[in-house]
Coordinates of C-alpha atoms in Angstrom, one line a residue:
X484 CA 3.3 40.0 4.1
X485 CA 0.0 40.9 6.0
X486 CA -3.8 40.7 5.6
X487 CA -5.4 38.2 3.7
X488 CA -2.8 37.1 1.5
X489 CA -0.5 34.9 3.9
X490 CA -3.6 33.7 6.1
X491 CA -5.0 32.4 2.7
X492 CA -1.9 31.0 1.5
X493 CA -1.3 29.4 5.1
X494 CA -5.1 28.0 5.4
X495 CA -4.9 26.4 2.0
X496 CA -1.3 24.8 2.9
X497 CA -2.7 23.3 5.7
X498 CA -5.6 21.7 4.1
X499 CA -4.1 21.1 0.6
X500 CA -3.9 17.2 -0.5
X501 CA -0.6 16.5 -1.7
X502 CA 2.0 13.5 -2.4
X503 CA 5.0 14.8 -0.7
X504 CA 4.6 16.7 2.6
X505 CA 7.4 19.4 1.6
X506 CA 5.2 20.8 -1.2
X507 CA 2.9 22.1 1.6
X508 CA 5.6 24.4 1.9
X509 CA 7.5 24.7 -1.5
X510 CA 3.6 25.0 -2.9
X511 CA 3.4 28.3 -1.2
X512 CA 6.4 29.4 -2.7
X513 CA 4.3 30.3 -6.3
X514 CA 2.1 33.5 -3.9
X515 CA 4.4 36.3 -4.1
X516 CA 3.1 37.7 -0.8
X517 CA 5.1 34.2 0.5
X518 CA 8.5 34.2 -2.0
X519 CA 9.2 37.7 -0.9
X520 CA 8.8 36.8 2.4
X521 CA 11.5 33.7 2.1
X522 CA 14.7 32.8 0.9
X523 CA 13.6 29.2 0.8
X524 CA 14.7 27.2 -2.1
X525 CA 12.7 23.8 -3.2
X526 CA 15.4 21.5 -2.3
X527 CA 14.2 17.8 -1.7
X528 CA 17.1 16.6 -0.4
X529 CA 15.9 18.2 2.6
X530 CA 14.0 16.8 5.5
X531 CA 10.0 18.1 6.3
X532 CA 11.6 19.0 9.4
X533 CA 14.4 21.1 7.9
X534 CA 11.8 23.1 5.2
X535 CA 9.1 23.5 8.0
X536 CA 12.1 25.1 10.0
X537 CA 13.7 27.3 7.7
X538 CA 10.6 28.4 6.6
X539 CA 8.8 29.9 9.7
X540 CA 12.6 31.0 11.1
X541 CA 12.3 33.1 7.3
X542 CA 8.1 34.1 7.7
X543 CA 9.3 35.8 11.0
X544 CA 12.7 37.3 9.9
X545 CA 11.3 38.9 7.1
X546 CA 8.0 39.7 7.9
X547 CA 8.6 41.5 11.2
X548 CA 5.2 39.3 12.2
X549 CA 4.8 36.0 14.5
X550 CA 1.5 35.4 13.0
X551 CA 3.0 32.1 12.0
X552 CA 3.0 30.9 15.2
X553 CA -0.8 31.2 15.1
X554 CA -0.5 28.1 13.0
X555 CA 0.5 25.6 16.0
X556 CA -1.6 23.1 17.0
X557 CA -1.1 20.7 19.9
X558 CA -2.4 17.1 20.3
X559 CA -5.7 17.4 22.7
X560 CA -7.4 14.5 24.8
X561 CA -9.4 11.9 24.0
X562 CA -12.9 11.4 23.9
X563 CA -15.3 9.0 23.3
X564 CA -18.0 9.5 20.6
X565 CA -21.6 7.2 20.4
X566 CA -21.2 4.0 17.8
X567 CA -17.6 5.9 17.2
X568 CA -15.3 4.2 20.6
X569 CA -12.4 5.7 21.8
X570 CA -10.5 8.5 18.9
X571 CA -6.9 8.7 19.5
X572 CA -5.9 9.2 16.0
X573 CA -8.6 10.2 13.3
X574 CA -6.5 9.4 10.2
X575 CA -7.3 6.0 11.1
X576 CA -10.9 6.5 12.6
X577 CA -14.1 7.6 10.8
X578 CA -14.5 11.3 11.7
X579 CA -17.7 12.8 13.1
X580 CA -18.0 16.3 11.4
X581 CA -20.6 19.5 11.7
X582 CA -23.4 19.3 9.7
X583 CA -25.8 21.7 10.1
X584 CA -27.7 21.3 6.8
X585 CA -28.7 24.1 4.9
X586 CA -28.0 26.7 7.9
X587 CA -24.0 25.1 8.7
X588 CA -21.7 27.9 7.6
X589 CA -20.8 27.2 3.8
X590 CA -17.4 29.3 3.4
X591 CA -15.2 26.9 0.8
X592 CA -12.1 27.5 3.3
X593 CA -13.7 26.3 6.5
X594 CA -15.3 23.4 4.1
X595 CA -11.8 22.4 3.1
X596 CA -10.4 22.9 6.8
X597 CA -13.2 20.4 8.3
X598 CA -12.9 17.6 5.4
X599 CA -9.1 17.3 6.5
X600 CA -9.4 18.8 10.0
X601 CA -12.5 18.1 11.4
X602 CA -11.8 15.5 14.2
X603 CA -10.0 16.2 17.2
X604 CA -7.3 13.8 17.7
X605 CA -4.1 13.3 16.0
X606 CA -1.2 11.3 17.4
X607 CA 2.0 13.3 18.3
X608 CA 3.6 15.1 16.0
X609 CA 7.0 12.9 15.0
X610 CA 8.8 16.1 13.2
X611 CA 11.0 16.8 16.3
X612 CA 10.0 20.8 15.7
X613 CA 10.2 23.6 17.9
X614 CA 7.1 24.8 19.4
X615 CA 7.4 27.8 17.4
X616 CA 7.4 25.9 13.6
X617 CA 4.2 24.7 12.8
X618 CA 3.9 21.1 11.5
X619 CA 2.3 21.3 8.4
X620 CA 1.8 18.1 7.8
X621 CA 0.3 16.1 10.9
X622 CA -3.2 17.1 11.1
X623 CA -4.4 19.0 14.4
X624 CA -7.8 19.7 16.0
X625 CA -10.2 20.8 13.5
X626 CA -10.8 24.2 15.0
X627 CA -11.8 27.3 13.2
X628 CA -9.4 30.2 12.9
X629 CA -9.8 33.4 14.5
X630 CA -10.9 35.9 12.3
X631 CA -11.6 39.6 12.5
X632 CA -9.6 42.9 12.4
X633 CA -7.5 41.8 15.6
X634 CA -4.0 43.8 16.9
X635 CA -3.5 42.3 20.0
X636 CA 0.1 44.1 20.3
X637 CA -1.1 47.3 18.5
X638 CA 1.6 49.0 16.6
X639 CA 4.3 47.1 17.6
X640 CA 5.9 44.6 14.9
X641 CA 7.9 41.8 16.2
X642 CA 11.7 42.2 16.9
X643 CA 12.9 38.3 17.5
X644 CA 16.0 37.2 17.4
X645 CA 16.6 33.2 17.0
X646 CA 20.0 32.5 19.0
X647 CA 21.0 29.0 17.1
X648 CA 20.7 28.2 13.5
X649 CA 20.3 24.4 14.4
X650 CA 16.8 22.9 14.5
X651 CA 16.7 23.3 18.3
X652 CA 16.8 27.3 17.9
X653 CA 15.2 29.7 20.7
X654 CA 12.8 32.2 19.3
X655 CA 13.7 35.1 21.7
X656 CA 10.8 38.0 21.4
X657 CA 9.2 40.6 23.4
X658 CA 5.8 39.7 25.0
X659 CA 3.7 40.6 27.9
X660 CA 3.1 37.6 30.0
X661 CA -1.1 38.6 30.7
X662 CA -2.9 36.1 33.0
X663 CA -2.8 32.4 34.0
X664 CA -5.8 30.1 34.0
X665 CA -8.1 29.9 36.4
X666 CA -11.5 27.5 34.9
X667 CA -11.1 25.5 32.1
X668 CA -14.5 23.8 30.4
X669 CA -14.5 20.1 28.6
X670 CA -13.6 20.7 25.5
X671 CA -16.1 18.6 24.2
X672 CA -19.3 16.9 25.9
X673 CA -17.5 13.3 25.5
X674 CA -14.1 14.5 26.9
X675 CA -12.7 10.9 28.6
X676 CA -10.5 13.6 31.1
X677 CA -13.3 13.5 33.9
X678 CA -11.6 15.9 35.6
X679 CA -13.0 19.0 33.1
X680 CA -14.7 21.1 33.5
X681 CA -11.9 22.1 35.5
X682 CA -13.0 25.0 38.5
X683 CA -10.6 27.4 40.0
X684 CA -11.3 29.8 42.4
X685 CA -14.4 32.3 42.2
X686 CA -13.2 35.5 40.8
X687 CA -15.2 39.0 40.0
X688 CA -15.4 39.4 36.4
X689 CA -13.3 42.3 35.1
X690 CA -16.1 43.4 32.3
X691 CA -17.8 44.8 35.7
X692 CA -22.1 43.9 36.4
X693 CA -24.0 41.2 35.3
X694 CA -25.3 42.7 32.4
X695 CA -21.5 43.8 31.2
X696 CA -20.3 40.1 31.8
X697 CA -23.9 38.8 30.0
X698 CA -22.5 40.8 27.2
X699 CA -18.6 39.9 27.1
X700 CA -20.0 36.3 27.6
X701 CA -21.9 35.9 24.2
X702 CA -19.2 38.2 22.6
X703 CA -16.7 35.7 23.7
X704 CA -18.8 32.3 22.2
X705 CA -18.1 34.3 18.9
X706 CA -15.0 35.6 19.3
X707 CA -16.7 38.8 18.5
X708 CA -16.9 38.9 14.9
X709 CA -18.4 37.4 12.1
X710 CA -17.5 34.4 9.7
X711 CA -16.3 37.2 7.4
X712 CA -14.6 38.7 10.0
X713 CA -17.4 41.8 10.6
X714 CA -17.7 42.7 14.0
X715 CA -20.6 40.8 15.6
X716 CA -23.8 42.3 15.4
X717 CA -25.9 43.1 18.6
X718 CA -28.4 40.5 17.5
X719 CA -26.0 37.4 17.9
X720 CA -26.9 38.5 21.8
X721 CA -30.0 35.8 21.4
X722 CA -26.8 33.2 21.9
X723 CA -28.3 34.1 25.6
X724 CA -31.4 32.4 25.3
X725 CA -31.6 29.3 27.8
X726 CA -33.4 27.0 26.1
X727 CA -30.9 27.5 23.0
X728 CA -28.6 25.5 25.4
X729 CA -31.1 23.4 26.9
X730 CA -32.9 21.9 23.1
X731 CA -32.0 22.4 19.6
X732 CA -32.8 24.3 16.8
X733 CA -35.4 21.9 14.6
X734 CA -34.0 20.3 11.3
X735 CA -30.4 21.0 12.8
X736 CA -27.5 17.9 13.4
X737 CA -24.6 18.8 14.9
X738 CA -23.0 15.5 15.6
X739 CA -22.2 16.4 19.7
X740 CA -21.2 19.9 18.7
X741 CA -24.2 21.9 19.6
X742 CA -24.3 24.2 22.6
X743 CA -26.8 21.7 24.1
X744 CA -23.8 19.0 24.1
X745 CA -21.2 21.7 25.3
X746 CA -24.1 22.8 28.1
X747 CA -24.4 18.7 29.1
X748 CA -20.5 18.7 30.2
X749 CA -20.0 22.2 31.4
X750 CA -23.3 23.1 33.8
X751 CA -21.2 22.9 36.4
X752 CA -18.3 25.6 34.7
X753 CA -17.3 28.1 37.0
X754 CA -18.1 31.1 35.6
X755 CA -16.8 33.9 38.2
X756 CA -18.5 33.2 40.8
X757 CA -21.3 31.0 39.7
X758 CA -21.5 28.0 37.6
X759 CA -22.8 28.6 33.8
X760 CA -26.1 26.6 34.5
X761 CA -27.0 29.4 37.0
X762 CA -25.8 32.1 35.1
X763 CA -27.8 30.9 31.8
X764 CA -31.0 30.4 33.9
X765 CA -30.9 33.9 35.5
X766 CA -30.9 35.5 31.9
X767 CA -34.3 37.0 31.7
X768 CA -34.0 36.6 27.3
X769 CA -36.7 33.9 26.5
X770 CA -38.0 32.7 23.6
X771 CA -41.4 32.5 25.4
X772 CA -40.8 36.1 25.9
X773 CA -43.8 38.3 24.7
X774 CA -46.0 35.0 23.1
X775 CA -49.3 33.6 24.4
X776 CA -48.9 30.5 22.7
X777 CA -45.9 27.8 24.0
X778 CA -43.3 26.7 21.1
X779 CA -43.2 23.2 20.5
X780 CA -41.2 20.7 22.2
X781 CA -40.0 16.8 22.1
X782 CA -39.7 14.1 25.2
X783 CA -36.5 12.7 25.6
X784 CA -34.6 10.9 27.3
X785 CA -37.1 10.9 30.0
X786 CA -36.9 14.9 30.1
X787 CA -38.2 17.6 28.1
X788 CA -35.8 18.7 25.3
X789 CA -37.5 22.0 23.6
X790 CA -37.1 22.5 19.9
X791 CA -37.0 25.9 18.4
X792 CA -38.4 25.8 15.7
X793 CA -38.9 29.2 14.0
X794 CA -35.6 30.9 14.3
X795 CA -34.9 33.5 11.7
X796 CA -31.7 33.3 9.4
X797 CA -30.0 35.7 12.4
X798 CA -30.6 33.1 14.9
X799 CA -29.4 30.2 13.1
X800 CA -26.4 31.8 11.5
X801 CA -25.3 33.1 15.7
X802 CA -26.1 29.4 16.7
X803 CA -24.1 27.8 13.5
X804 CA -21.0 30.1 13.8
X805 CA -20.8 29.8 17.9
X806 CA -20.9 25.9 17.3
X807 CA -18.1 26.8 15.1
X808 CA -15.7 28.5 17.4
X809 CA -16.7 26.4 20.3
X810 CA -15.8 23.2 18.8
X811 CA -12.2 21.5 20.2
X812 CA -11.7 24.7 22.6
X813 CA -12.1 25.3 26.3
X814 CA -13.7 28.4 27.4
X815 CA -11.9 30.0 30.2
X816 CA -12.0 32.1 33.0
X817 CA -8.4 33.6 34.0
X818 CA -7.1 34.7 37.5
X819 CA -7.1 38.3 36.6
X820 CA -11.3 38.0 35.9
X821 CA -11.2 38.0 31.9
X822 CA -13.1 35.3 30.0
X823 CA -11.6 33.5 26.9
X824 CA -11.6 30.7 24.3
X825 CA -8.6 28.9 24.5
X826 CA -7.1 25.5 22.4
X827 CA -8.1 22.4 23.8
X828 CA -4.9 21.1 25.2
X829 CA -4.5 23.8 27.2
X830 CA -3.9 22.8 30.8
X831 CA -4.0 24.3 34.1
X832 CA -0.5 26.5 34.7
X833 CA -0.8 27.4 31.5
X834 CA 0.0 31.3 30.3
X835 CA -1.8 33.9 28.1
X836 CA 0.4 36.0 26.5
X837 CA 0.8 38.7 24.3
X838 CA 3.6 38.8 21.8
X839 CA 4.6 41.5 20.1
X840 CA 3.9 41.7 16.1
X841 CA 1.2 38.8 16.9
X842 CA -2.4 39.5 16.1
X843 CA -3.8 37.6 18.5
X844 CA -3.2 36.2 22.5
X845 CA -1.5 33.1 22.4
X846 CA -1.3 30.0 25.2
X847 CA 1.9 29.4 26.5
X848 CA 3.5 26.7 28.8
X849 CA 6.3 26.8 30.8
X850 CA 9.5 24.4 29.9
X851 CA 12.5 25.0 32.0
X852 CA 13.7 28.8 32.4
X853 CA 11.9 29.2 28.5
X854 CA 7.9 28.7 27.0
X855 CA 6.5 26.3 24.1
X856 CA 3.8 27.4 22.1
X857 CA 0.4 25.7 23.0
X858 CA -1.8 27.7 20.0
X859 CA -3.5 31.0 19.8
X860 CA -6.6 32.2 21.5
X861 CA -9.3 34.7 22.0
X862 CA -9.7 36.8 25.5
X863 CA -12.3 39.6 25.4
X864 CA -11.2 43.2 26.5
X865 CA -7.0 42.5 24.9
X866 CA -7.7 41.7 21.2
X867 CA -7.3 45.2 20.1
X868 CA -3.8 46.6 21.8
X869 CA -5.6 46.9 25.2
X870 CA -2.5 45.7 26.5
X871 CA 0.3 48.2 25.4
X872 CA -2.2 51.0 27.6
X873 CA -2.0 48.6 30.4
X874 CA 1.7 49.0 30.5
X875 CA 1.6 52.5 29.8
X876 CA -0.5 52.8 33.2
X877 CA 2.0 50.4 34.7
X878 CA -0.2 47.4 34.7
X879 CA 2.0 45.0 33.2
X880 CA 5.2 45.0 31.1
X881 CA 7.1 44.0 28.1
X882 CA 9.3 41.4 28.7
X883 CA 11.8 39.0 26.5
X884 CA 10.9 35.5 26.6
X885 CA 12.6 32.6 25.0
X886 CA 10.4 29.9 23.1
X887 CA 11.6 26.7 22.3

């Protein structure tokens, strides 16, 4: 089972309105790329717990892939939205969503997703799982999936081993235990966690000069791709411009999830060694740049907030799809120097890790002499096996790690 067909299948299970919270699961069951991958049986007599279980302990078995466990989704913070109060549970609160008119990206999957996904805050999950099963029934932060050609671990499929068949099982793999956190942003301008953006130490950027870290920066806000999954064209670099984070694009809402909002919170972000206000205002891109005549602005709140108002279809579709990506996750900075997108609950002491058979990085956190998944992420410079050369070269190594 890879490519498309499971993250489809997955996606769809996630988002899918249904009467009884085992046929997310036993719904699947129909996609041959999922029956051939389980030995799951529709049995109602069975708990959610029990068929959400079995049925990620088979996707692994038999699929010599932990993709699966790029499903999990923690419960973030809360925050406190205009006219809105405090959200602590949005299945019971009205939910503010993206709307970015005619220029918001229009995919039917990431429509679906944000319907039933797109506010933030969901109580605790009451399933009693393991870290490593995804709930798929208690709905988590609406964030966008990572998309693109990534092979985080390279060639190497997953070899776990699960060493109890009860409900408590350990998901022993192989991974490479990367980097730990060093700054985390707010994961949202009305975070009520005061204490984000959350700065480390100052560290020297591993991409190298300014320009090189200029470019891993925008590359990052897009996780450097596409919505379809292309890699990200050169033009998506106007994500650079400062007055892209200081206004708005004209005739755009984005309902506190523009880069303006995430710019309000996280001017003071440690980014290396300087703080992302800096860093944004030393970037010589301009959209005054070569024009004699000013672009229009709007007075507000007491300060100028410029508009842009003639952004080609480019522009708007880098601004739309960073808002995208952005929303619910932190950007970080890790001890090593690398700069990522990370899930929202992710917390200070917190691990990047690379499993193997797992497309993509995921955030760990120590319990006891084992890890619990936190939800996957993107780090620029280890989406594409950088990591297996970096043990070859004695960098880092392969270790087994139990996940519970």
């Amino acid at each position: 089972m890879q490519g498309s067909d499971w993250k489809t299948a997955l996606f769809l299970s996630r988002t899918a309105e249904v009467t009884d919270e085992r046929d997310r699961v036993f719904g699947m069951l129909g996609l041959s790329s999922i029956a051939n991958a389980v030995d799951v049986i529709p049995n109602y007599m069975e708990t959610p717990t029990t068929v959400f279980v079995d049925f990620t302990r088979d996707l692994v078995r038999n699929s010599n892939s932990l993709n699966v466990l790029r499903y999990v989704n923690r419960r973030i913070g809360e925050m406190r939205l205009p006219h809105f109060g405090v959200l602590t549970d949005f299945r019971e609160t009205p939910a503010p969503t993206l709307d970015f008119q005619e220029y918001f990206v229009s995919d039917s999957l990431f429509g679906l997703f944000f319907k039933r996904m797109g506010n933030p805050n969901t109580a605790n999950c009451d399933h009693s799982l393991p870290s490593w099963a995804p709930c798929w029934t208690c709905p988590g932060p609406g964030v966008a999936p990572l998309v693109g050609n990534c092979r985080a671990s390279g060639h190497f499929n997953a070899s776990p081993r699960f060493l109890s068949t009860n409900l408590t099982a350990i998901l022993q793999t192989q991974a490479v235990l990367l980097d730990t956190m060093n700054s985390l942003s707010a994961f949202h301008r009305f975070e009520t966690d005061r204490s984000y953006p959350h700065n480390g130490v100052p560290t020297p950027s591993i991409y190298g000069n300014e320009n090189a870290t200029a470019d891993a920066f925008w590359r990052t806000l897009v996780t450097n791709c596409t919505l379809s999954g292309a890699n990200a064209p050169d033009e998506y670099d106007w994500i650079l411009t400062p007055e892209l984070w200081k206004g708005r694009i004209a005739y755009a809402r984005t309902n506190y999830l523009g880069l303006r909002d995430f710019f309000l919170r996280n001017a003071s972000f440690l980014l290396f060694d300087t703080s992302l206000d800096n860093f944004l205002s030393n970037k010589e891109r301009s959209i005054y740049a070569g024009t004699t005549e000013p672009k229009k602005y709007a007075s507000r709140e007491k300060h100028r907030l410029h508009y842009i108002w003639d952004a080609n279809d480019v522009q708007r579709e880098t601004a739309s799809w960073a808002m995208n990506v952005l929303a619910w996750r932190r950007l970080v900075t890790t001890m090593k120097g690398y700069l990522g997108l990370v899930p929202g609950s992710t917390q200070q002491g917190d691990v990047i890790a690379v499993l193997m058979g797992c497309d993509t990085p995921l955030v760990l956190r120590k319990s006891g002499s084992a890890y619990e998944v936190v939800g996957e992420c993107y780090v620029h410079g280890i989406m594409h096996g950088e990591v297996l050369r970096m043990v070859e070269e004695g960098k880092c190594k392969i270790e087994e790690i139990d996940i519970c």
